[in-house]
Tab-separated table of C-alpha atoms and ligand atoms in Angstrom:
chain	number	residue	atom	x	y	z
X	204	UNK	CA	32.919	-23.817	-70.217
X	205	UNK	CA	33.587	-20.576	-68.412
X	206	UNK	CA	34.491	-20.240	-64.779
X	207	UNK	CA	31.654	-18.080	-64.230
X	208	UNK	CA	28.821	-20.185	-64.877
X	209	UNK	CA	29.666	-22.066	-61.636
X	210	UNK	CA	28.026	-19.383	-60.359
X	211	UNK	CA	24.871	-20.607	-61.746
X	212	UNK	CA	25.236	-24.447	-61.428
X	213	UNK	CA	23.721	-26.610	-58.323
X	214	UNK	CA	24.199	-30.455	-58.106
X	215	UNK	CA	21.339	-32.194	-59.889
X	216	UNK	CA	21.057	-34.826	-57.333
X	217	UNK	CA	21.353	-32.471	-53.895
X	218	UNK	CA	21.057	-28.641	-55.287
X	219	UNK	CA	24.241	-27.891	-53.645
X	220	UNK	CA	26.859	-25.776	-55.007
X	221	UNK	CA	29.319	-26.732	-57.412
X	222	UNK	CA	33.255	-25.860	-56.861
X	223	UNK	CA	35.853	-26.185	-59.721
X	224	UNK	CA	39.072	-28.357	-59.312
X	225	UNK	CA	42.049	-26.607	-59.844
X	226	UNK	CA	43.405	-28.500	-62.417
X	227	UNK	CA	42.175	-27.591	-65.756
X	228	UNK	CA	43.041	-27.860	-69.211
X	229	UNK	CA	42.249	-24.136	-70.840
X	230	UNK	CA	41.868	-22.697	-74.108
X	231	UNK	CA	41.832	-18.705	-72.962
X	232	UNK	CA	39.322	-18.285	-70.764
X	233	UNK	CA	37.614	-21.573	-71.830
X	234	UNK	CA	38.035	-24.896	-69.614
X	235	UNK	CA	37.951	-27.672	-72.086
X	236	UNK	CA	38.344	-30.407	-70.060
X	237	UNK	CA	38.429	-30.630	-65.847
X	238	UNK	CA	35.819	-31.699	-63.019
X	239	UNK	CA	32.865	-30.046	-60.646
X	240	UNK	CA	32.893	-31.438	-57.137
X	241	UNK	CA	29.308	-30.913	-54.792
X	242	UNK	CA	30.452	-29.220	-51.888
X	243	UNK	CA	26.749	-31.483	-50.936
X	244	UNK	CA	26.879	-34.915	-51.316
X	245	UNK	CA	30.398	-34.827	-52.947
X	246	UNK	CA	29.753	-36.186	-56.810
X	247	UNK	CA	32.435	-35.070	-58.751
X	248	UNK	CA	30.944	-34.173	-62.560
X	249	UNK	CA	33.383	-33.769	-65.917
X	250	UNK	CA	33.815	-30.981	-68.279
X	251	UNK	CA	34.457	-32.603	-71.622
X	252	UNK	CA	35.459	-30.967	-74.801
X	253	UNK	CA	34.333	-27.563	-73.215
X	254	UNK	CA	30.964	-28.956	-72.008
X	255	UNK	CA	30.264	-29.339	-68.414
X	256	UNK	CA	28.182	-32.871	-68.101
X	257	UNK	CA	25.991	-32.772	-65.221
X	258	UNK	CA	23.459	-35.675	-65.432
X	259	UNK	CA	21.441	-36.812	-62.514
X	260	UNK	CA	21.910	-40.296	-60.862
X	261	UNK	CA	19.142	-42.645	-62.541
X	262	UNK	CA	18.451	-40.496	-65.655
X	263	UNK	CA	15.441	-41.708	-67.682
X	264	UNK	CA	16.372	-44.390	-69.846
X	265	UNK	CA	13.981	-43.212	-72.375
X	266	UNK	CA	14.879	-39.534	-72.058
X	267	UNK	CA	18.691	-40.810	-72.937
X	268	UNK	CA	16.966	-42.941	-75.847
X	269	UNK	CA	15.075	-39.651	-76.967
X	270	UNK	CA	18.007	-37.077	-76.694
X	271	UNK	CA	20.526	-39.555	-78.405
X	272	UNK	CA	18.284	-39.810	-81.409
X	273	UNK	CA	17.690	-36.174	-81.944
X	274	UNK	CA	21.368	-36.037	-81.199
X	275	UNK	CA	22.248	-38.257	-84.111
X	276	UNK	CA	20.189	-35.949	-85.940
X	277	UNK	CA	21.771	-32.352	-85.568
X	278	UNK	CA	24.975	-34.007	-85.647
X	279	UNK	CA	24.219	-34.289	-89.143
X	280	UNK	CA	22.093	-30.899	-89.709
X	281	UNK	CA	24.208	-29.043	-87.852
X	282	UNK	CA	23.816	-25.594	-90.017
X	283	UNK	CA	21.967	-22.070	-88.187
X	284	UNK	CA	19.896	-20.781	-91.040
X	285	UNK	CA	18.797	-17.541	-91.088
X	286	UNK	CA	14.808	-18.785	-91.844
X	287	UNK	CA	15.141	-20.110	-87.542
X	288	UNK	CA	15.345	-15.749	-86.743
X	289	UNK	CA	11.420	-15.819	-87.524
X	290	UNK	CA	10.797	-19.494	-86.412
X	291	UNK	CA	12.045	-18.907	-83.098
X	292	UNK	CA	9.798	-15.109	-82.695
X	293	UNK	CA	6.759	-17.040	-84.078
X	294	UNK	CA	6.963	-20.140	-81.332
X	295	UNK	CA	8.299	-18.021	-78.129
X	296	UNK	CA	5.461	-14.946	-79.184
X	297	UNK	CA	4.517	-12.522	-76.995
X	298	UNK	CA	8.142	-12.324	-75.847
X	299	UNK	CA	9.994	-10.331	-78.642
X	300	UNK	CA	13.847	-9.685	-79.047
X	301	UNK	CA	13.861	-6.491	-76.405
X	302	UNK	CA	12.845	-9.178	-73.658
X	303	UNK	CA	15.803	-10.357	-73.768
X	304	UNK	CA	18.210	-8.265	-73.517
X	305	UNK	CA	20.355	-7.722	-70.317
X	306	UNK	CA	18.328	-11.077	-69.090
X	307	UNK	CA	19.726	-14.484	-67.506
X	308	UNK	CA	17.873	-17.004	-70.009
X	309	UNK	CA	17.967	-20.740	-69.400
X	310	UNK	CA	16.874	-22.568	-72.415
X	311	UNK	CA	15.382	-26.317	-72.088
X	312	UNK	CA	16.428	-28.563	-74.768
X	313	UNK	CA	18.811	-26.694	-76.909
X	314	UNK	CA	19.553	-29.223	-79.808
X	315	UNK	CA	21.991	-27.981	-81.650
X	316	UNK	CA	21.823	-24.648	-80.082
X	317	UNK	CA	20.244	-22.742	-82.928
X	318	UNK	CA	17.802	-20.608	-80.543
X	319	UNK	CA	20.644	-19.996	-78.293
X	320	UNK	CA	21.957	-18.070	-80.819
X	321	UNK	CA	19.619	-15.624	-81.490
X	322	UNK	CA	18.640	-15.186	-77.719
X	323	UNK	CA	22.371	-14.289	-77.457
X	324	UNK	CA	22.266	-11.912	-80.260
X	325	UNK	CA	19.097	-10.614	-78.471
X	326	UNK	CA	21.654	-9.049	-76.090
X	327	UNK	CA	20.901	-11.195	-73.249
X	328	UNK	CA	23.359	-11.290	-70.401
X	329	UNK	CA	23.698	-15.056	-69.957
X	330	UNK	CA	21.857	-18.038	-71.703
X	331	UNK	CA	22.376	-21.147	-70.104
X	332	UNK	CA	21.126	-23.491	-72.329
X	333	UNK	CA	20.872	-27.645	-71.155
X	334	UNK	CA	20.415	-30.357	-73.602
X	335	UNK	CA	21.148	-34.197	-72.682
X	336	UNK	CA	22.187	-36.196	-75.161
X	337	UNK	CA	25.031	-35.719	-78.199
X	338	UNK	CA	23.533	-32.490	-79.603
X	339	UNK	CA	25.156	-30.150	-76.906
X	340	UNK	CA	28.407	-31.105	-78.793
X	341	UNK	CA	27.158	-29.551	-82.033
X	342	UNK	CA	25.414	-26.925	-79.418
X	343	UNK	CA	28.833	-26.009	-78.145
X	344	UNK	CA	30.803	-25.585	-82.119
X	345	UNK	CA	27.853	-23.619	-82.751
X	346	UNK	CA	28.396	-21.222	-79.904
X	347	UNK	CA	31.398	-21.067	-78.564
X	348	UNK	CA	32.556	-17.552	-80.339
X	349	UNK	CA	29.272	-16.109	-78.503
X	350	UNK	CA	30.834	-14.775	-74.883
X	351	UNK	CA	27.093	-14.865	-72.999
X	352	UNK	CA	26.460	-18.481	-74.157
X	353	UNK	CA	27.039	-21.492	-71.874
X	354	UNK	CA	26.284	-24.871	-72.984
X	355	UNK	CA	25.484	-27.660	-70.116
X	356	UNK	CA	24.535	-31.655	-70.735
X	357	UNK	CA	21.871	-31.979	-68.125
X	358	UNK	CA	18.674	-33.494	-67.890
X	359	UNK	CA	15.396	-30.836	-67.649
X	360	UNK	CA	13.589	-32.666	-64.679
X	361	UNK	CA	16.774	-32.429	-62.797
X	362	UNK	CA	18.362	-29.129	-64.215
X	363	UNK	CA	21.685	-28.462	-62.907
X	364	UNK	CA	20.647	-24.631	-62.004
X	365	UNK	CA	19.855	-22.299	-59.027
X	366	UNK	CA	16.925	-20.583	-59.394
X	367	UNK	CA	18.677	-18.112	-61.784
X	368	UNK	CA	16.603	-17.575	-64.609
X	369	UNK	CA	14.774	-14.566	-65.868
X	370	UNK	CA	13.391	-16.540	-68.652
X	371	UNK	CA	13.418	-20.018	-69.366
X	372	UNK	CA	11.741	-21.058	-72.299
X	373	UNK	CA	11.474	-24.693	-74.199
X	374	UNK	CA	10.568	-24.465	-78.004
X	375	UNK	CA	9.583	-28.379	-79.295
X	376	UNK	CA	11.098	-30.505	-76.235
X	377	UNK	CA	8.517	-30.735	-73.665
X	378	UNK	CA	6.260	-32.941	-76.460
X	379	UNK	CA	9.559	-35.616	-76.380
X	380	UNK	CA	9.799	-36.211	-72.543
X	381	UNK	CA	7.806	-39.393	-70.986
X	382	UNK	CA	6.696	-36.934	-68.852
X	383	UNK	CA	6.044	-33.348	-70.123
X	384	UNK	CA	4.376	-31.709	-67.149
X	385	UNK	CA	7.082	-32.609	-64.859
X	386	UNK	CA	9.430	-31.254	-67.497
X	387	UNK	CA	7.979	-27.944	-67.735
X	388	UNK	CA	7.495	-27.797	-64.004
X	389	UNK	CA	11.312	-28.481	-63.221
X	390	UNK	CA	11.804	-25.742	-66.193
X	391	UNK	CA	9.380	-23.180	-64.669
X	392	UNK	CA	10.793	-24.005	-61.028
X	393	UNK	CA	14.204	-22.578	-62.055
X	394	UNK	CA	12.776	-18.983	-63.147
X	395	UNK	CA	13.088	-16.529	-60.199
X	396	UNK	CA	9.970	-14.494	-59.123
X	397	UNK	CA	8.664	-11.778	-61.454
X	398	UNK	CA	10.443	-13.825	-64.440
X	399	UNK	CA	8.655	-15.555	-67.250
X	400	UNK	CA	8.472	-19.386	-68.605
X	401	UNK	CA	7.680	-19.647	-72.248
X	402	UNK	CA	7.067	-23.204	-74.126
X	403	UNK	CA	5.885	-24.397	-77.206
X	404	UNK	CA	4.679	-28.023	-77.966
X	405	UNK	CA	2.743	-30.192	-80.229
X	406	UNK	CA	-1.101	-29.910	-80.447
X	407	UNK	CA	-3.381	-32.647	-80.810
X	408	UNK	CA	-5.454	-30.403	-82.751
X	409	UNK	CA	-4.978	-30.032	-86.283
X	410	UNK	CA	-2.448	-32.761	-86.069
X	411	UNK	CA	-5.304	-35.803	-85.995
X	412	UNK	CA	-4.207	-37.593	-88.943
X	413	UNK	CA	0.004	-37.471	-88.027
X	414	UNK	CA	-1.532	-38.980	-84.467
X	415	UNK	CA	-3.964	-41.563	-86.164
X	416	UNK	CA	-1.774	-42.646	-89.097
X	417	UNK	CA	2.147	-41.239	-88.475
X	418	UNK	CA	2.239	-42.301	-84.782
X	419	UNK	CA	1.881	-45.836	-85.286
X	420	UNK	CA	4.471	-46.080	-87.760
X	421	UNK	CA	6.853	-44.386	-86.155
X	422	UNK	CA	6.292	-45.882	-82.832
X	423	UNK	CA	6.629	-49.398	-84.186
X	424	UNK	CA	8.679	-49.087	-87.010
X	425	UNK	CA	10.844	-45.901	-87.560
X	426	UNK	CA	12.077	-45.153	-84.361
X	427	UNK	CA	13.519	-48.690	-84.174
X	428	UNK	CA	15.178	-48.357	-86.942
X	429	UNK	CA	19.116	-48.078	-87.421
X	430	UNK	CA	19.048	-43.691	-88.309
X	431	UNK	CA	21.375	-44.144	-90.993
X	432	UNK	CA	18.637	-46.071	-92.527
X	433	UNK	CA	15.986	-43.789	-91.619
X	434	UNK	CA	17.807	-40.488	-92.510
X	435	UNK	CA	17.496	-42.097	-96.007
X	436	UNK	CA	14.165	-43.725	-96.455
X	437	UNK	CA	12.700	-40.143	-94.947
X	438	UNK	CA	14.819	-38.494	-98.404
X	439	UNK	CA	11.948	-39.272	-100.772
X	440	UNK	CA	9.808	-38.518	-98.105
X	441	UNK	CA	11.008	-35.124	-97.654
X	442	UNK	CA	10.705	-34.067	-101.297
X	443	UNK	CA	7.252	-35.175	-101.184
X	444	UNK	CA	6.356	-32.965	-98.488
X	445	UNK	CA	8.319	-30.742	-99.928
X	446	UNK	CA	6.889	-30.862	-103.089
X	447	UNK	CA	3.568	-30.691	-101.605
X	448	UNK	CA	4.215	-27.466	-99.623
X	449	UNK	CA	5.861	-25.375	-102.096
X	450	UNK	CA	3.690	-26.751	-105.407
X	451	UNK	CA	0.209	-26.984	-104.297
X	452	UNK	CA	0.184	-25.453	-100.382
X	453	UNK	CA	2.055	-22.158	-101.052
X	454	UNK	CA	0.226	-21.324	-104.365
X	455	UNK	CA	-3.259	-22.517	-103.372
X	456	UNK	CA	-2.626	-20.237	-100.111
X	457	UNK	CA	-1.977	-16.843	-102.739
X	458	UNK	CA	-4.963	-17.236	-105.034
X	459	UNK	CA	-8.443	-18.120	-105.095
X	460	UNK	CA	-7.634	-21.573	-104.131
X	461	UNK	CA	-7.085	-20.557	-100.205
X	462	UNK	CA	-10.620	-21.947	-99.556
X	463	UNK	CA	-9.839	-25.228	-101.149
X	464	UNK	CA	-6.119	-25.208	-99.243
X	465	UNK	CA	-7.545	-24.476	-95.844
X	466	UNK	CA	-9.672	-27.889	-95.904
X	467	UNK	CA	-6.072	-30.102	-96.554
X	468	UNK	CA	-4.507	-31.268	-93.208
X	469	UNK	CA	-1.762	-29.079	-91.997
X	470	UNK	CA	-2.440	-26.304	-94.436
X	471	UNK	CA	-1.161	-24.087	-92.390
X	472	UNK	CA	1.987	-25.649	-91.439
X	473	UNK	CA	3.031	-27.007	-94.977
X	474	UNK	CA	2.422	-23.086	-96.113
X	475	UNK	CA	4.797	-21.771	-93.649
X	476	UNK	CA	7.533	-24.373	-94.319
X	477	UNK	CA	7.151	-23.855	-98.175
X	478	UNK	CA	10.152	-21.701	-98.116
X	479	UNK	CA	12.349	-23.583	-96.123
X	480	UNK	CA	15.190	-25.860	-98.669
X	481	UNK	CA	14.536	-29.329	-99.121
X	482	UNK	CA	17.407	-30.148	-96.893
X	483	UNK	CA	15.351	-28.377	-93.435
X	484	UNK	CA	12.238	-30.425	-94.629
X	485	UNK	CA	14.432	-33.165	-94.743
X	486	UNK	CA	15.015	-32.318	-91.115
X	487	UNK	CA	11.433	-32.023	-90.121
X	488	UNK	CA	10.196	-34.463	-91.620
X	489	UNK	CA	13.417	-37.177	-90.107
X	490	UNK	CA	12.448	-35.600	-86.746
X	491	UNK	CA	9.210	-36.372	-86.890
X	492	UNK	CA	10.094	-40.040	-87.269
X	493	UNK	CA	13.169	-41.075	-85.006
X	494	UNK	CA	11.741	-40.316	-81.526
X	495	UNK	CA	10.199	-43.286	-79.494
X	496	UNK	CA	8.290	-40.172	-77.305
X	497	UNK	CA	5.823	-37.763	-79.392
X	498	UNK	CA	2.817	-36.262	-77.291
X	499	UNK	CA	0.607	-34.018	-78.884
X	500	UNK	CA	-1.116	-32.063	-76.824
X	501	UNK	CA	-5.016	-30.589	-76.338
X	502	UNK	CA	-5.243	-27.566	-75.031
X	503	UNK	CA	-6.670	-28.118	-71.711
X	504	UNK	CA	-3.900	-30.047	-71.632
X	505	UNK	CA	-1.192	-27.259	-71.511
X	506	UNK	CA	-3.807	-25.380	-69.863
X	507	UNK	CA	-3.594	-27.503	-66.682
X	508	UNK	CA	0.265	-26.971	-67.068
X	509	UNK	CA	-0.407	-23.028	-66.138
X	510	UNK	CA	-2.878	-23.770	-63.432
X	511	UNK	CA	-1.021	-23.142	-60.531
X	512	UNK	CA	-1.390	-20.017	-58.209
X	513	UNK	CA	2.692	-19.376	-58.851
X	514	UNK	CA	1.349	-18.829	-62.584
X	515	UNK	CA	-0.168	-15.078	-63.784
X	516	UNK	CA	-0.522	-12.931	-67.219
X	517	UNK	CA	-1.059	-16.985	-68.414
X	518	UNK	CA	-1.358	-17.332	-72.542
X	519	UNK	CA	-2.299	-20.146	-74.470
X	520	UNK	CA	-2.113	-19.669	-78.178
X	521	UNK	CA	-2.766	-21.391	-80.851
X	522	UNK	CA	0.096	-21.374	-83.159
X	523	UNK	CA	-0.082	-22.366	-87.297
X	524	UNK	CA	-3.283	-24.070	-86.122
X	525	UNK	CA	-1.294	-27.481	-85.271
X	526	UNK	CA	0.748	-26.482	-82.020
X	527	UNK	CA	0.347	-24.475	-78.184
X	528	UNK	CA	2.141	-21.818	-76.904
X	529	UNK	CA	2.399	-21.237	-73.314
X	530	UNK	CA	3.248	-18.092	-71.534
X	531	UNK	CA	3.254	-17.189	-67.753
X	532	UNK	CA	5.172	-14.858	-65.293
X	533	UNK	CA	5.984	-16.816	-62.382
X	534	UNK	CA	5.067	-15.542	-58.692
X	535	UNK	CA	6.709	-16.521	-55.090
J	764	ZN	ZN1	25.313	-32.888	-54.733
């Protein structure tokens, strides 16, 4: 952690400020290990291995069941690819690299921090980027040579932040909370006036037959499984989709077969992941299958989300015709 993102931090439980203890241990600049005291209500909060950990009293069971199993998972695909570049554009669109620049930019739900990169090679001046379970550890390896990035464990409906940000934005977390509306309000509550919230979530439509015939199975059978199993069984799994998307999606989508193509479910989808290695569908498809929490949302869904009067220049967009983007400056 740096000293100066104390300047940023507020006490999850009271908002107050935050104050450093003197004693430290350092690496440079870097505080590896040492403790944040609320000049509020008093909690004292660690920095561990370089990450400060600033979880609210009573944190969401489920949330902590949620995080740790995606945190299992990028503990294991750790790797930045350069494929996540155009990922990341495509999910946060209309904002495009120049928005960030010289911009404090709180991301919520970093994972293992592989949009936090790129926003930081965006040029932007700061991104504070929260995460609550075991992936901020991978977060942190993966950024800790960038000097703008700061990596907090924190929970999004209590972020440890003032109301700092420029931009925050949340690309395929929201879905995962028992409660994605109060997620994205916390998330949109840090952004100061004139800034801008961007998300990106599950739809319901176009994804009918992962919520009719995955959801079941991975609500009563995968997600209770032991992940070492899972990360396994969803092997042969992977190189079927992946088999699927780069042998009959991709080439049906480049000839006269397009017609045909656009009838299968999640043509659009499967065609865009077609290029990705076996190893990220592996990924994808694992994801899709160790969370006890997957919402997918309608549209007037993350519609209502924007329907406040603090909300203008609001886009919805339909993204790869199986997911919503969100968009809004936020007001007053
Ligand atoms: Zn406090």
């Amino acid at each position: 952690m740096k000293p100066r993102l104390t300047d940023y931090l507020a006490c999850p439980d009271c908002a107050g400020d935050l104050r450093l203890d003197p004693s430290q241990e350092r690496d440079g600049e870097e505080i590896l290990r040492g403790t944040l005291a609320c000049v509020g209500c008093a909690r004292r909060y660690p920095i561990e291995g370089g990450v400060p950990r600033l979880l609210p009293t009573g944190v969401d069971a489920l949330a902590v069941e949620v995080a740790e199993g995606f945190g299992w998972e990028w503990n294991r695909f750790d790797e930045l690819r350069p494929q996540y570049r155009k990922q990341f554009l495509d999910w946060i669109s209309p904002i495009s690299p120049g928005d960030f620049a010289g911009k404090i930019v709180v991301e919520g739900g970093c994972g293992k921090g592989r949009h936090t990169a790129i926003v930081a090679s965006f040029g932007a001046q700061e991104v504070l980027s929260v995460d609550l379970g075991s992936a901020v550890e991978v977060a942190y390896r993966n950024t800790r040579h960038l000097p703008q990035v700061h990596i907090i464990q924190g929970d999004i409906t209590h972020l440890p932040l003032k109301r700092c940000a420029d931009l925050a934005f949340s690309i395929g977390v929201l879905h995962h909370m028992p409660d994605p509306r109060v997620g994205f309000r916390a998330l949109a509550g840090k952004v100061r006036p004139g800034g801008r919230v961007a998300v990106w979530v599950y739809g319901h439509e176009g994804n009918e037959w992962i919520v009719d015939f995955v959801n079941p199975v991975r609500k009563r059978v995968t997600s209770r499984m032991p992940r070492g199993l899972l990360f396994h069984l969803s092997w042969p799994l992977a190189l079927l989709v992946a088999g699927s998307a780069k042998g009959v999606y991709r080439p049906l989508s480049r000839g006269p077969g397009r017609a045909l193509q656009q009838r299968l479910p999640s043509a659009d989808f499967l065609s865009y992941i077609a290029d990705f290695p076996v190893r990220e569908i592996h990924t994808i498809v694992f994801d899709q299958l160790v969370t006890p929490v997957a919402f997918y949302l309608r549209q007037e869904e993350v519609a209502a989300w924007f329907a406040e009067p603090r909300f203008t220049e609001v886009a919805i967009m339909w993204h790869n015709r199986n997911s919503w983007r969100g968009h809004a400056t936020v007001n007053g």
